Structure formats: C-alpha cells, structure tokens
Coordinates of C-alpha atoms and ligand atoms in Angstrom, one line a residue:
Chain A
X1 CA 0.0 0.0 0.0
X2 CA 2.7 2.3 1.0
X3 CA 4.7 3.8 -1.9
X4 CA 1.9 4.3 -4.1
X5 CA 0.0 5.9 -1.4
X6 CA 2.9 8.3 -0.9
X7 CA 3.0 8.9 -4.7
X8 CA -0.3 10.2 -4.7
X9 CA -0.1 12.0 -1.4
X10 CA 3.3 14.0 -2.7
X11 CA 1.4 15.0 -5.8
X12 CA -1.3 15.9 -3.7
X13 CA 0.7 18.5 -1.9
X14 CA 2.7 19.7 -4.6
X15 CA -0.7 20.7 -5.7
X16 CA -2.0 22.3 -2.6
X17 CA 1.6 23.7 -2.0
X18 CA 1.5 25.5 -5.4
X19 CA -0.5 28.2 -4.1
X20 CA 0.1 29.8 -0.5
X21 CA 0.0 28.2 2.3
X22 CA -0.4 30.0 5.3
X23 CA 1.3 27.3 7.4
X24 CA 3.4 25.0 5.4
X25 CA 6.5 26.4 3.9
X26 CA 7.7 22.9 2.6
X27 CA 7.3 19.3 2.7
X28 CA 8.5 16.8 0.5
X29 CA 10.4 13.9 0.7
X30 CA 13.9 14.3 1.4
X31 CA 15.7 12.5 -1.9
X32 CA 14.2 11.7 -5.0
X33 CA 15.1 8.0 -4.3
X34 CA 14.0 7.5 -0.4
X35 CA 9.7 7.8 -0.3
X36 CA 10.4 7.1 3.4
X37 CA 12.3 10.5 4.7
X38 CA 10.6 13.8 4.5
X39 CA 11.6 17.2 5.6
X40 CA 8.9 20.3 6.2
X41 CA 9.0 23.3 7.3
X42 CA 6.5 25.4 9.2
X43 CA 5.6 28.2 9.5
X44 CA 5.0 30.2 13.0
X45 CA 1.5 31.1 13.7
X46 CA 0.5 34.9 13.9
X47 CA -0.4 36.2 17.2
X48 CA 2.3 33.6 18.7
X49 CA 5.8 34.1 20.4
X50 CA 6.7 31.5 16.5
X51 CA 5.6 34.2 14.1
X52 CA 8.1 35.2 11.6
X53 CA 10.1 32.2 12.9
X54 CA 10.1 28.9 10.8
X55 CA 10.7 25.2 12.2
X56 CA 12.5 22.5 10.4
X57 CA 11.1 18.5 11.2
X58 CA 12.0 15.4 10.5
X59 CA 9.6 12.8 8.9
X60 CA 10.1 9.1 8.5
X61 CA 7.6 6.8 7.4
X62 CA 7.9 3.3 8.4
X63 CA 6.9 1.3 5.9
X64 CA 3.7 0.3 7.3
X65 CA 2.1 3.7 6.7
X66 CA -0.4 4.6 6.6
X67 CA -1.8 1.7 9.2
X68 CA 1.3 3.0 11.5
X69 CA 1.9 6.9 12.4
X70 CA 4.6 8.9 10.5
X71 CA 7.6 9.3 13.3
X72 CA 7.8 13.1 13.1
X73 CA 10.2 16.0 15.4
X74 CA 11.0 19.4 15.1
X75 CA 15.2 19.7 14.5
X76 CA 16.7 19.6 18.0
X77 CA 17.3 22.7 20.1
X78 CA 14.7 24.4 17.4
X79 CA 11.2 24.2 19.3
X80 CA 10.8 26.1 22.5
X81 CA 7.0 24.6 23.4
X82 CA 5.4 23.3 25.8
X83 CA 4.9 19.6 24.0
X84 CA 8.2 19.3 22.2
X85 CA 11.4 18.0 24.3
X86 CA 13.6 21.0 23.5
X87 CA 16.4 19.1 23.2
X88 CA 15.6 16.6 20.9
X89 CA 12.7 18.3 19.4
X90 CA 10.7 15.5 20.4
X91 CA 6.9 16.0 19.9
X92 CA 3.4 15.0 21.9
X93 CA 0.7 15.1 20.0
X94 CA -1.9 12.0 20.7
X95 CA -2.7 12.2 16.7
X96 CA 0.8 10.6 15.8
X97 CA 0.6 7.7 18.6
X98 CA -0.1 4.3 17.5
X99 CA -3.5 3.9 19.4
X100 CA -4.9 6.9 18.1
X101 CA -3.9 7.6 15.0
X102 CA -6.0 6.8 11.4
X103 CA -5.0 5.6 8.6
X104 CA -6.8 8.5 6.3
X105 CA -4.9 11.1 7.9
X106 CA -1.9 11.8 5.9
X107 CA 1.3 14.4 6.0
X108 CA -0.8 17.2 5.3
X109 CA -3.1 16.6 8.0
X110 CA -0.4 16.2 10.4
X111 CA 1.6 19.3 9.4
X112 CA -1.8 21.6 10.2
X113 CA -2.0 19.8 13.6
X114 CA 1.3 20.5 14.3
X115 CA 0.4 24.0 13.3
X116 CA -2.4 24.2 15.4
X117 CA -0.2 23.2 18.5
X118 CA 1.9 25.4 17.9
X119 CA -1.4 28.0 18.5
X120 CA -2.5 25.9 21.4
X121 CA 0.0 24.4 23.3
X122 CA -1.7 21.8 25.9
X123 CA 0.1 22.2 29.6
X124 CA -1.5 19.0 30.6
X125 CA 1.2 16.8 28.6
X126 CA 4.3 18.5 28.7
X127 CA 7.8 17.5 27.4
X128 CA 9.4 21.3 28.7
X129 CA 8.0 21.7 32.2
X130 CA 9.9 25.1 32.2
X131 CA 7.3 26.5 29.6
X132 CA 4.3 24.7 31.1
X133 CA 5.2 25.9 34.4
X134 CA 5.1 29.4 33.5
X135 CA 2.1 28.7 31.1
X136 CA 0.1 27.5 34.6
X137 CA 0.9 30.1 36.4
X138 CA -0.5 32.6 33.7
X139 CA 2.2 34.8 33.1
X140 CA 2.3 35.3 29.4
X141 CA 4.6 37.8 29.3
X142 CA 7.5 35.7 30.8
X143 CA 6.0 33.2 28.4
X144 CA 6.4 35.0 25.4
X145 CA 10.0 35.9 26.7
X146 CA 11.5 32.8 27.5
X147 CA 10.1 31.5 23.9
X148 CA 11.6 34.4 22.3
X149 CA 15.5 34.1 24.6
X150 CA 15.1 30.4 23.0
X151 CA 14.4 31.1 19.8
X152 CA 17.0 34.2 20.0
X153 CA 19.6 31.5 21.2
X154 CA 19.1 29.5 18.7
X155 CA 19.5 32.1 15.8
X156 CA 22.3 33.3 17.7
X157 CA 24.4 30.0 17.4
X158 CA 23.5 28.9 14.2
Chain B
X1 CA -2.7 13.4 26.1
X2 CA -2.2 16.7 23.8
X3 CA -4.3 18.0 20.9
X4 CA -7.7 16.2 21.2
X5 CA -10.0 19.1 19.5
X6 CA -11.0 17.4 16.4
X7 CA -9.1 19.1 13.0
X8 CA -10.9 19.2 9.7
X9 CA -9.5 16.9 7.2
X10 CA -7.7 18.3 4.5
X11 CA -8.6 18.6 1.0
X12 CA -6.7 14.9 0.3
X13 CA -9.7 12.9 2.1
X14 CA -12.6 15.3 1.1
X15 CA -13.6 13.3 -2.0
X16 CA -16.0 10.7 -1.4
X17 CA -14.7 8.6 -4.5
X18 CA -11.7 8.4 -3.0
X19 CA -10.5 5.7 -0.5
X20 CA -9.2 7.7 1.8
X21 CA -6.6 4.8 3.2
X22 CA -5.0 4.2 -0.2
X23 CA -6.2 7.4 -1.9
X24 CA -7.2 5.4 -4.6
X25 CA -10.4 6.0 -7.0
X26 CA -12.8 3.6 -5.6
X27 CA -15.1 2.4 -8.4
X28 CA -15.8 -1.6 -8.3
X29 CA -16.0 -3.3 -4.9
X30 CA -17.6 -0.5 -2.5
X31 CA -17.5 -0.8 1.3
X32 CA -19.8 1.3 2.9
X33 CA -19.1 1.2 6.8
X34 CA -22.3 0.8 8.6
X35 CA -24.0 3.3 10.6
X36 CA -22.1 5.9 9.5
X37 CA -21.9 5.2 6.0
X38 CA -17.6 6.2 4.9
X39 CA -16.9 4.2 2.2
X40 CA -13.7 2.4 1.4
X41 CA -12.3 -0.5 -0.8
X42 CA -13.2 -3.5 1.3
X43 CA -9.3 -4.6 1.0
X44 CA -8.2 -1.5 2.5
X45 CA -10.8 -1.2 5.5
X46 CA -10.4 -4.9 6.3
X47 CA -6.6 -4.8 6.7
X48 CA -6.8 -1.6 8.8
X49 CA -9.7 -3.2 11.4
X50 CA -7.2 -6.0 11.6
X51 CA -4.5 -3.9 11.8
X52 CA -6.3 -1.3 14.2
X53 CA -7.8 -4.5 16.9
X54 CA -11.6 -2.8 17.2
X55 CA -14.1 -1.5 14.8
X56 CA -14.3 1.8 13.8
X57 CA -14.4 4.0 11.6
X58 CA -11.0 5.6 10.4
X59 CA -12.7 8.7 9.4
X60 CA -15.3 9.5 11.8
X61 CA -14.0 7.3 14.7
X62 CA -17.3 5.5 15.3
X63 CA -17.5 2.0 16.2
X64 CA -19.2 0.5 13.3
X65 CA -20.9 -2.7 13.2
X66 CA -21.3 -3.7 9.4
X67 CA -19.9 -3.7 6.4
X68 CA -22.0 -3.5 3.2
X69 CA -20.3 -4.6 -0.1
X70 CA -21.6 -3.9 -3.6
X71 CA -19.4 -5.8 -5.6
X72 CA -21.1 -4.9 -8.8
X73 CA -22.5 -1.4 -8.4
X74 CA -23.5 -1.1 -12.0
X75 CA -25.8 -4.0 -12.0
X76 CA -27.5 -2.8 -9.3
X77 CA -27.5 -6.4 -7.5
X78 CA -28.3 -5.8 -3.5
X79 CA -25.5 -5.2 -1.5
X80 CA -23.4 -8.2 0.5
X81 CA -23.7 -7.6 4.6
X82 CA -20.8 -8.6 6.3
X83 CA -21.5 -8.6 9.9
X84 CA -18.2 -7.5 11.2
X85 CA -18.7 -8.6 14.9
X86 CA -19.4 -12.0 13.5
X87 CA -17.2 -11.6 10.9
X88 CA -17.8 -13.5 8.3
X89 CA -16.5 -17.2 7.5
X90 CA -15.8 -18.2 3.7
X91 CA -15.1 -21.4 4.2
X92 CA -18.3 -22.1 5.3
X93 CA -19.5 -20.6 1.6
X94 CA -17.1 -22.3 0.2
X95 CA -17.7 -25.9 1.3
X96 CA -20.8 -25.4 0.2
X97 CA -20.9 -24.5 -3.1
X98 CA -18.0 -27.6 -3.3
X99 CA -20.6 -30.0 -2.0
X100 CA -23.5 -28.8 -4.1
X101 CA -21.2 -29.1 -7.3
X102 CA -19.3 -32.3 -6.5
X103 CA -23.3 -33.6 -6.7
X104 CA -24.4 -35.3 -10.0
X105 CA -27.6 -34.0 -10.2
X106 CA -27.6 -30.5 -9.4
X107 CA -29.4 -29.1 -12.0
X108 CA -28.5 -26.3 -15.1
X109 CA -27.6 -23.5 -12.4
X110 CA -25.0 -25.1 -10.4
X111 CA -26.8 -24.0 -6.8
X112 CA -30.6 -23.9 -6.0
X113 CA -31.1 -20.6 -4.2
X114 CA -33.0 -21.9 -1.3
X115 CA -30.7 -24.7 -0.4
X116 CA -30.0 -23.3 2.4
X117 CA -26.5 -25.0 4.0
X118 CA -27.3 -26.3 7.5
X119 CA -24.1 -24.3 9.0
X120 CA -25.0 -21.4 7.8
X121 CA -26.7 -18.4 9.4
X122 CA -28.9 -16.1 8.6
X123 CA -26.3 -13.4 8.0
X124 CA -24.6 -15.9 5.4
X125 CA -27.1 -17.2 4.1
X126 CA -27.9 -13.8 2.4
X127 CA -24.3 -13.8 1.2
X128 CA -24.3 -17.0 -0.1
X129 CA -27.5 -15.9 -2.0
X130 CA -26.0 -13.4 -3.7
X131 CA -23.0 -14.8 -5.2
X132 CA -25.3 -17.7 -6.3
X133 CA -26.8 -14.8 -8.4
X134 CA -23.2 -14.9 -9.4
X135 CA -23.1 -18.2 -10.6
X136 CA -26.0 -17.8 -13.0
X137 CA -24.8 -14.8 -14.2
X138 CA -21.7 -16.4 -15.2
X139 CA -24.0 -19.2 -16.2
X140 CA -26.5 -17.3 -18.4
X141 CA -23.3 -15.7 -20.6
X142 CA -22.2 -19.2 -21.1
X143 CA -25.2 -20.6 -22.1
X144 CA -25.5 -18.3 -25.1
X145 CA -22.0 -18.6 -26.2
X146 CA -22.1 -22.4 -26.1
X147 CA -25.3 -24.2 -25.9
X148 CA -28.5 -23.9 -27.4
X149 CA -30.5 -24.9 -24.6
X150 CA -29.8 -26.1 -20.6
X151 CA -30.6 -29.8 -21.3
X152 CA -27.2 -29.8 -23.1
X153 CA -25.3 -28.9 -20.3
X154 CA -26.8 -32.1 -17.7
X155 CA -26.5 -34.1 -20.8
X156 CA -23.0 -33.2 -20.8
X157 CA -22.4 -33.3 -17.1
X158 CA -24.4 -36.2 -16.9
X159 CA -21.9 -38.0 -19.5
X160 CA -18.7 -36.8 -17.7
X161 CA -20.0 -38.6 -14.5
X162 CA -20.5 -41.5 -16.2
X163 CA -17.4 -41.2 -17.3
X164 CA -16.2 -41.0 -14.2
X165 CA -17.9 -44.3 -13.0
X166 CA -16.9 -46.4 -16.2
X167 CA -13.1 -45.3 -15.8
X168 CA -12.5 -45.9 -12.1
X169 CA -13.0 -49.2 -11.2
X170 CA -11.9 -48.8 -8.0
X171 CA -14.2 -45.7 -6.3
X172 CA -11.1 -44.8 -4.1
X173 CA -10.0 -42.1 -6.2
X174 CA -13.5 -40.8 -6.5
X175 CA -13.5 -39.4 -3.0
X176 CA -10.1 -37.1 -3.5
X177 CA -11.7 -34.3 -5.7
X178 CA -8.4 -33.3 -7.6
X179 CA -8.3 -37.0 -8.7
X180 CA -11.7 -36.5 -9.7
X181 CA -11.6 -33.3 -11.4
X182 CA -8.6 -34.7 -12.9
X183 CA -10.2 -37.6 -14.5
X184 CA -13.9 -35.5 -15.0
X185 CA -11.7 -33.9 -17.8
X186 CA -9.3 -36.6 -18.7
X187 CA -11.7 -38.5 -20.5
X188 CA -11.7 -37.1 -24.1
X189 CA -14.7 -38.8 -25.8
X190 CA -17.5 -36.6 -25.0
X191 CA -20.2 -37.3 -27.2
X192 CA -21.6 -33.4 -26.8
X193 CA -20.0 -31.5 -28.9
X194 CA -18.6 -28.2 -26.8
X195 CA -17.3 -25.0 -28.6
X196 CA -14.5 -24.5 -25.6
X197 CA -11.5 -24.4 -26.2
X198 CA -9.7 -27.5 -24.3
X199 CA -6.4 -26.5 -23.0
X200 CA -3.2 -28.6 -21.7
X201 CA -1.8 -28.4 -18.7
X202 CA 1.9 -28.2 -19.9
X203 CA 5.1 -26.6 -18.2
X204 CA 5.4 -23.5 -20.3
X205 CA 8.4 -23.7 -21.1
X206 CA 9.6 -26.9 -22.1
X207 CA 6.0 -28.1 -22.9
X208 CA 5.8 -31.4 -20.8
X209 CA 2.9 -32.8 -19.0
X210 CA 4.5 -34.6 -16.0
X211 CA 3.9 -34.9 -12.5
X212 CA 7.2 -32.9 -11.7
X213 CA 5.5 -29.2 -12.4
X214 CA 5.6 -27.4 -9.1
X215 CA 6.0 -23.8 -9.9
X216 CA 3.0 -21.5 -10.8
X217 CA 2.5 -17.5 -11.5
X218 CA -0.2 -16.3 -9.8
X219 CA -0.6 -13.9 -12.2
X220 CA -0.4 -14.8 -15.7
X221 CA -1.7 -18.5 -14.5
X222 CA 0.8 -20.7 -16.4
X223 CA 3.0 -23.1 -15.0
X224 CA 6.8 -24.3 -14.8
X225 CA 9.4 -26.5 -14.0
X226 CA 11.4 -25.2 -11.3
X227 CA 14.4 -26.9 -13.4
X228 CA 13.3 -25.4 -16.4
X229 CA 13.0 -21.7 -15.2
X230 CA 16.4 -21.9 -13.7
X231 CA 18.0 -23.3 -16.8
X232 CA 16.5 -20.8 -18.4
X233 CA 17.7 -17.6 -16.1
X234 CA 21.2 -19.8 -16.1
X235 CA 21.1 -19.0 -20.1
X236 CA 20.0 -15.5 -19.9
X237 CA 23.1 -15.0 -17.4
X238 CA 20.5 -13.6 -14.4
X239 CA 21.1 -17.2 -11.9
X240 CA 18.9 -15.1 -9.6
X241 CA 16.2 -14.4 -11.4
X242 CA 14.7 -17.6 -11.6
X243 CA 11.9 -17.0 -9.3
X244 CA 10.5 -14.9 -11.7
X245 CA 7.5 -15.6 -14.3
X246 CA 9.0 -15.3 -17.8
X247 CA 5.9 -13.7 -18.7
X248 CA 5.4 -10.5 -16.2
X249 CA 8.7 -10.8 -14.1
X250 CA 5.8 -11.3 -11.1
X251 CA 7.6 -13.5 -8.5
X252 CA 6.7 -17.1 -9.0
X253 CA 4.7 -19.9 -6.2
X254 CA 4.6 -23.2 -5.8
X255 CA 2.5 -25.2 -7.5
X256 CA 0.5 -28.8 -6.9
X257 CA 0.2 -30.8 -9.6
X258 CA -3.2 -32.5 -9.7
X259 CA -2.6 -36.5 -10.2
X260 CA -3.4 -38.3 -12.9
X261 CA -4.0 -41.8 -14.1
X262 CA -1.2 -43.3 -16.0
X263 CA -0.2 -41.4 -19.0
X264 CA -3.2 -38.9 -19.9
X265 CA -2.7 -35.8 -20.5
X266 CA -4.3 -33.2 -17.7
X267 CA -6.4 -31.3 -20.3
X268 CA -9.4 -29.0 -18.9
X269 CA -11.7 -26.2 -20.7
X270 CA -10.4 -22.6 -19.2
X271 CA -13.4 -21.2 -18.4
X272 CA -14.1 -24.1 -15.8
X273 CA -10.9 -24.7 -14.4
X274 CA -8.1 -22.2 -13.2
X275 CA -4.8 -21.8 -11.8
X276 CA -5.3 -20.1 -8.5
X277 CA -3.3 -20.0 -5.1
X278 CA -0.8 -22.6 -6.5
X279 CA -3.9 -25.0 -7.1
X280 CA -6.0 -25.8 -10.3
X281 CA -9.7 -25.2 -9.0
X282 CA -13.3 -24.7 -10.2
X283 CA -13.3 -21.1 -11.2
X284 CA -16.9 -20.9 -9.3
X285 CA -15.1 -21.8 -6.2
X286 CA -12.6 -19.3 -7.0
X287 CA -15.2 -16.4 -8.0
X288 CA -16.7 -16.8 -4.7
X289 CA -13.4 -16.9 -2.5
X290 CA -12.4 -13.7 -4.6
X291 CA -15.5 -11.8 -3.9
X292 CA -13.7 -11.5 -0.4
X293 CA -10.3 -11.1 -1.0
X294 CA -10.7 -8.9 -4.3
X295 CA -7.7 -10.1 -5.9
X296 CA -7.1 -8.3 -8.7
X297 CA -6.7 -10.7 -11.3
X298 CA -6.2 -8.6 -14.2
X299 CA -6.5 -10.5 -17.7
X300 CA -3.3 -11.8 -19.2
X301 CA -4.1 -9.3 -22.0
X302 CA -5.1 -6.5 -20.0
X303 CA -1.4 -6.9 -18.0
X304 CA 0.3 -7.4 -21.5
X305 CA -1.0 -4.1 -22.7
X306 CA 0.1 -2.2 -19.7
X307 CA 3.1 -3.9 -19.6
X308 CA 4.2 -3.0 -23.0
X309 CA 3.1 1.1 -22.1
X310 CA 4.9 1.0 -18.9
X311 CA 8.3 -0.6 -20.9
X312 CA 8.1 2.1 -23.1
X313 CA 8.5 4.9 -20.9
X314 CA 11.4 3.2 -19.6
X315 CA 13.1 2.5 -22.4
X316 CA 12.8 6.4 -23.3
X317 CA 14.3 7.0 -20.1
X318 CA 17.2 4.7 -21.4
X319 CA 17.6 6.4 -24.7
X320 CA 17.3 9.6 -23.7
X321 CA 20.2 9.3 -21.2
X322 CA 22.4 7.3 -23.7
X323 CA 21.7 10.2 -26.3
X324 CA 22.9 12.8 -23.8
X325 CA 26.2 10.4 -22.9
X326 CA 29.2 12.6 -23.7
X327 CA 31.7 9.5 -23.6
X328 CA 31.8 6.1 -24.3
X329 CA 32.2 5.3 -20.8
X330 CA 28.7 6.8 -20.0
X331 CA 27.2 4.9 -22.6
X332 CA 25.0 2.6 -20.9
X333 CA 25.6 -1.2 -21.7
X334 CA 23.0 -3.7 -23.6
X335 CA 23.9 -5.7 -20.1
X336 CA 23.2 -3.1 -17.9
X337 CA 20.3 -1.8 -20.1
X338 CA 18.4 -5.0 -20.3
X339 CA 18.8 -5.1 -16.1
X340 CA 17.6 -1.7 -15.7
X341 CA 14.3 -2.0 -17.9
X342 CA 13.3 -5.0 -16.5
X343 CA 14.1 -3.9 -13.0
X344 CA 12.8 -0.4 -13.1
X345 CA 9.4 -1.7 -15.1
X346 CA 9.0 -4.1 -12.6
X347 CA 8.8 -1.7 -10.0
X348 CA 6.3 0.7 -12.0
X349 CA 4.1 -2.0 -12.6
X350 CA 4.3 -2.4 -8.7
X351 CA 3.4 1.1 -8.1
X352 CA 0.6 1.5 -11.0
X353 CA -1.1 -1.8 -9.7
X354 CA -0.2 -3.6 -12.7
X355 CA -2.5 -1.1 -14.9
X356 CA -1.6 1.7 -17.5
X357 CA -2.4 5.0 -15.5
X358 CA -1.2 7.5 -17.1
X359 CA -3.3 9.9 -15.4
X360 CA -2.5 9.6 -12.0
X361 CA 1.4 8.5 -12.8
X362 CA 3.9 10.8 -14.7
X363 CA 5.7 7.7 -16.3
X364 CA 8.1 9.7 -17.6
X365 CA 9.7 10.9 -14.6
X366 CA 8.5 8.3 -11.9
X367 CA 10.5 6.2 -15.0
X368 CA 13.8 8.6 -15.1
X369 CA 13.7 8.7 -11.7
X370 CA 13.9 4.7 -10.8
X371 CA 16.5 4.8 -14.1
X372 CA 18.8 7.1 -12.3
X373 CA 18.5 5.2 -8.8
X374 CA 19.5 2.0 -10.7
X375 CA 22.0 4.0 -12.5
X376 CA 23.5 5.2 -9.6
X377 CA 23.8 1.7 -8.4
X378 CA 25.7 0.5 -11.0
X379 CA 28.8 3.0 -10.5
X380 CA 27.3 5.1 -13.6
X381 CA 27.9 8.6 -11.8
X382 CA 28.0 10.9 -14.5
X383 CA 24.2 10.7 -15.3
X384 CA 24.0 12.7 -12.5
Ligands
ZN1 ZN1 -8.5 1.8 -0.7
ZN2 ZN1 -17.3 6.8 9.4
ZN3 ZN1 9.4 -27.7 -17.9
ZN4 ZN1 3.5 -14.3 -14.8

C-alpha cells in the first residue's frame, strides 16, 4: 500500500503547496530516491511568540504507513514549546501515537495539527516543564519571553 | 494526552470517490461502513480493522458494526452484509458451493437458491444468495456462447459422470476431488460436442505434462518446471532471477500438480478450471473466494498491454540518457540496459497496480527517476 499511497499524497501536496500556504513552507520527501524520509518546514502562527520564525522536522515513514503513524520531530534545540522535548525536538501530539492515529490522515493533515499546536500548546502533557510551568501560572509575558530568549539562542548560534 | 480538539480533514480525504486509506479511486467493490456510512475499498478497510484490533471507523472514529459490499455497483445487484462482529467465515460458503457441485444431479444452475446449508446463518445465508446470483450470471453468458439450450449442459455433465464411474474401477480415487476433477476432464470422448476451447496443462516452457510441475504464476496462471525456469535464467546470465515468471517478471509460487491416471494428458476447458493460489480449482469456487479477497486478477491481455506502455517509458528514459552520454564510458551497456528496464518496469508496474495510468502517474519521470537510482547503483555517476 505504502509507496503508491505516498505517490499520490506528494502530488497531492505539490498541488496544494503550489499556491500559499499560510502554514506549510515545505514538505516533500527528502531525496528523489528515499519515499520514506521527509523534511517540512512550518511556519509560525500569527499572534504567537513563533511568528516570523520557521521550524525544520523530520519525517520518516515506516513502511507500514499509513496503518502506523509517521515518526515526526522538530530539528533539535529548534522548538521552544510546551509539548516538544527542547532538546531533541521530540513531539506529543496523541494524533501521531499508534492507538490513536488513522489511517486516512496523511502528512498534510499532520503538518496543520502540528500547526495548530503550535497556537495551542496543551500544559497537561508536557515535554518542557519550564514552559508549562510558567504557562500555569498565567504569566504570558515571561512566556512569550523565555520563547523568544530560546528562539533568540538559537538564531544566535546557528 | 495533547491536541484532542478534532481538526478538519484536509482537501486529500474530502472526495467521497476516493478511498481515503489508499487514496485510490474507488469504483468496483464498495465498502460502505455501517452506521455511519464512509466508504472504502473493502481490502483496505479490512486490513486496517485488523490492523487497528476494534471496529471503527477511520474517518469519523465510530465504532461501526457492518460492512455492506456492492461488488457490482452497475448491475445494481443488493449489496453483501458482512457482519463485522461475527465476521464472516468463507469457508463455510465455500464448502458449500464444493458440495452442491461435487453432486451429479444439481441441476443447469449449479446451486438452488433456497438450499440453504445447514451451518450457515442467517447473515450468510444472504451472502451466499448473492454470489449464487453470481453463478448464474456467469452461467447465463455461457449458455449463449455455447449451448443452445440447458438440457445440453446435464446431458453433458451427466456423460462426464458417467465417465467418471466407467473409468474408475476402483471408487477410491472418486472421494479425493483433484483426482476427480482430474479424471472428469481426462476423459476425451464426449459425445456433446462443446465450442471450448480445451487446454493442456503443460510446463510453459519446455512443454511437458509430468507430474514434476511445481512452480506456478499467480498472475499470468501458467505453470513451470522449477528446473526449467532456472535453466532458463542460467542462459540469460540472471542465476537469480529464476523466481521470476517469464511472462510478467511477477515472483513465481509453488504449484500442486493434480494427479493423474497413467499417462493422460491433464487437459481442462479454461473457463471451468483455473490456476489459483498454487492449485488448479473450479473457477466458481474461485469467484466466490475472490469476492472476499478482491484479488485483482487482471487478464493476461489487459497486464500485456500495460506492460508493453509502462516498458516504453522506460526505455525512453534509457535512450534519452544514452543520447545525452558525452563519452563512451557513460554509454550505458546492452547488459546493464536490459537489467535496468526489467528492474525499473517491474517496480512501476508495482506502483501503477499492474494497470496503465497515465493519469495519476507521470511515467516519464516516476521512469527517469527509478533509471537514475538503478543507474546510480551501477557506478554510472556521470548521469548525475
Ligand atoms: Zn483503498
Ligand atoms: Zn465513518
Ligand atoms: Zn518444464
Ligand atoms: Zn506471470
């Protein structure tokens, strides 16, 4: 099932990519001959601490997809949120686990949901307790600044 | 737990023609999930629920409780209900529709409808009915093609039987049905005269007959020697290609020779009999067992045709680089050129599910693209 599915589903979003894209700057598959690695880029949301930032992941596709989740992080010391590990950009999002993900979701769909984290991080299920912790306690504006120190940081050294 | 508002599905799973699991058009063999109606190809719904351990739906999440199959959609027959809990148990069908056919007098359609098998329930019964309205389907076309009216056909069942009685002495061999398909069509002097064309079941490629055939492709339904396809991939200088059918480079299967008495030759009329799952079966049997696994069994002509389409775009590919070689050493070789065409077509064939789509593929490049890959492979770096 799986490389014809991916055929389809990378001409699917060169087609939906051809016009703009308010959240995806990129996504295809890494090499011409590997179906199985992907690289995206996407875009930070307006009215977050992300916007005007962009954020490299990693895809790989075992090749049982679509009945198995893509495996899918942000590039390592890249993500400052509250549901990505910042050091390995690490990402928890109950969509991509095995038990509740669906086999007619596809990159695409993923890529807006990892979007729409990025809007709404959830401080139940945290992989940074620094951000959730300050996230709890309400204080945006230490939010927003720790985000932007990180993602200063990380412009800063690379 | 993170991110459990529900998203809207993208544009990608939208289309209700569309299987959303394998993105494929869905046009024969519907599966509408029951209650809430998301339709898939039954293949792809059935390995995801036993993939997935419950029952829902992959689209709307709800557990569902029934699957309802129009295998036909243009002859607007009544859809098959599979009850999913149940599930649903072929074999049951199967032996069946054996038994009824395995008995003399059964009659010009093959099944009564309202012979109801004993282990059946009411869920399969209904199934059952409706690929008995299968059977006479098939039944009706054959009837115009080759008899002028049914009495023909018990007559000529009638004679095979007897057949059957006069040549076996000893009724032993009766109760094995290969033996007894095997003879049913051994026995050459039929006094009905039939239009079908009677075929021999020969290795293909060195021609014989004997009990030593064990290899079989699935897909073009011819059979081999194992010693005779690896002589022949010995010849061709490709030792490890053996396994593959001559015909559509599909990997090959083993194969059971039916027995036969003495020296006949296994003959049998191919619209009765065929080579399926390394067996030579009724095809009824077969029909039935496909209606749930949906294998694709494309026509040897229709696979020919696509095959041929596919090669072509490879072979551009080919040219194309060779033409734009600057030095000899780019030039690719007849060795290497033969290699990559077969390789490379293999592998679209694989993608387009062994039919010409030139719609949804871009031959061309999906073609130069698997060229270079090989290409690369082979030490040829300048192509790049
Ligand atoms: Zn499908
Ligand atoms: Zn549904
Ligand atoms: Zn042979
Ligand atoms: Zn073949």
């Amino acid at each position: 099932m799986s490389l014809k599915r991916l055929l389809k589903e990378k001409r699917l979003i060169e087609k939906e990519l051809s016009g703009y894209s308010e959240s995806i700057e990129l996504l295809e598959p890494v090499a011409f001959e590997n179906f199985l690695k992907w690289r995206a880029v996407l875009k930070g949301p307006v009215n977050t601490p992300y916007h005007k930032h962009s954020f490299k992941l990693l895809i790989e596709l075992p090749s049982e997809y679509p009945l198995v989740p893509p495996a899918i992080t942000f590039e390592p010391y890249s993500m400052p949120h509250c549901n990505v590990e910042f050091s390995t950009g690490k990402i928890c999002l109950n969509i991509l686990e095995h038990e509740h993900w669906s086999p007619v979701w596809n990159l695409m769909y993923v890529m807006v949901a990892l979007y729409q984290l990025l809007q709404e991080p959830v401080v139940d299920s945290p992989l940074n307790i620094d951000l959730a912790n300050i996230l709890r306690a309400g204080d945006t504006s230490a939010y927003h600044g720790l985000i932007n120190y990180y993602l200063q940081e990380d412009t800063a050294t690379h | 737990m993170t991110g459990t508002k529900p998203i809207k599905p993208t544009k990608l799973t939208m289309v209700s023609s569309i299987c959303a699991i394998c993105l494929d058009a869905i046009d024969k063999s519907i599966a509408k999930l029951e209650p809430c109606n998301h339709k898939y190809h039954i293949d792809c719904i059935r390995t995801w629920h036993n993939y997935s351990n419950d029952l829902n739906c992959p689209t709307c999440r709800i557990e569902t409780n029934q699957l309802s199959v129009n295998i036909y959609p243009e002859i607007q027959s009544p859809p098959v209900k599979i009850t999913l809990k149940t599930g649903f148990n072929i074999n049951k069908i199967e032996e069946y529709c054996e038994l009824i056919r395995r008995q003399p007098m059964h009659g010009t359609t093959g099944i009564r409808r309202n012979d109801y098998h004993p282990l059946l329930n009411e869920e399969e019964s209904v199934i059952y009915e409706a690929i008995s309205d299968e059977f006479e389907e098939n039944y009706d076309s054959d009837m115009e093609n080759d008899f002028d009216n049914s009495d023909l056909r018990v007559a000529e069942l009638n004679e095979s039987f007897g057949n059957i009685l006069n040549i076996n002495d000893d009724n032993e061999a009766n109760n094995n049905p290969e033996e007894l398909i095997g003879t049913f069509i051994t026995k050459q002097n039929d006094l009905t005269p039939s239009k079908k064309q009677k075929q021999i079941l020969q290795c293909s490629i060195c021609g014989e007959t004997n009990q030593e055939i064990n290899i079989c492709c699935q897909v073009c339904k011819i059979i081999y020697h194992d010693s005779c396809l690896r002589s022949l991939a010995l010849e061709t200088n490709e030792p490890a290609t053996w396994m593959n059918c001559i015909q559509c480079f599909e990997s090959v299967t083993a194969f059971k020779m039916p027995k036969i008495k003495d020296d006949n030759v296994f003959t049998f009329n191919s619209d009765e009999i065929m080579i399926y799952n390394g067996q030579i079966r009724d095809i009824n049997s077969v029909l039935s067992q496909q209606l749930y696994e949906q294998t694709k069994v494309k026509s040897l002509e229709q696979l020919r045709i696509a095959k041929t389409q596919i090669q072509s775009h490879v072979r551009k590919a080919l040219h194309e680089l060779n033409k734009n070689a600057t030095t000899s050493v780019d030039k690719i070789g007849i060795n290497d050129f033969t290699k990559i065409n077969k390789k490379v077509s293999r592998e679209l064939y694989k993608i387009s599910d062994y039919e010409y789509k030139s719609d949804d593929i871009d031959y061309d490049s999906e073609a130069m693209r698997l060229v270079l890959i090989e290409l690369v492979n082979l030490g040829y770096m300048n192509h790049l």
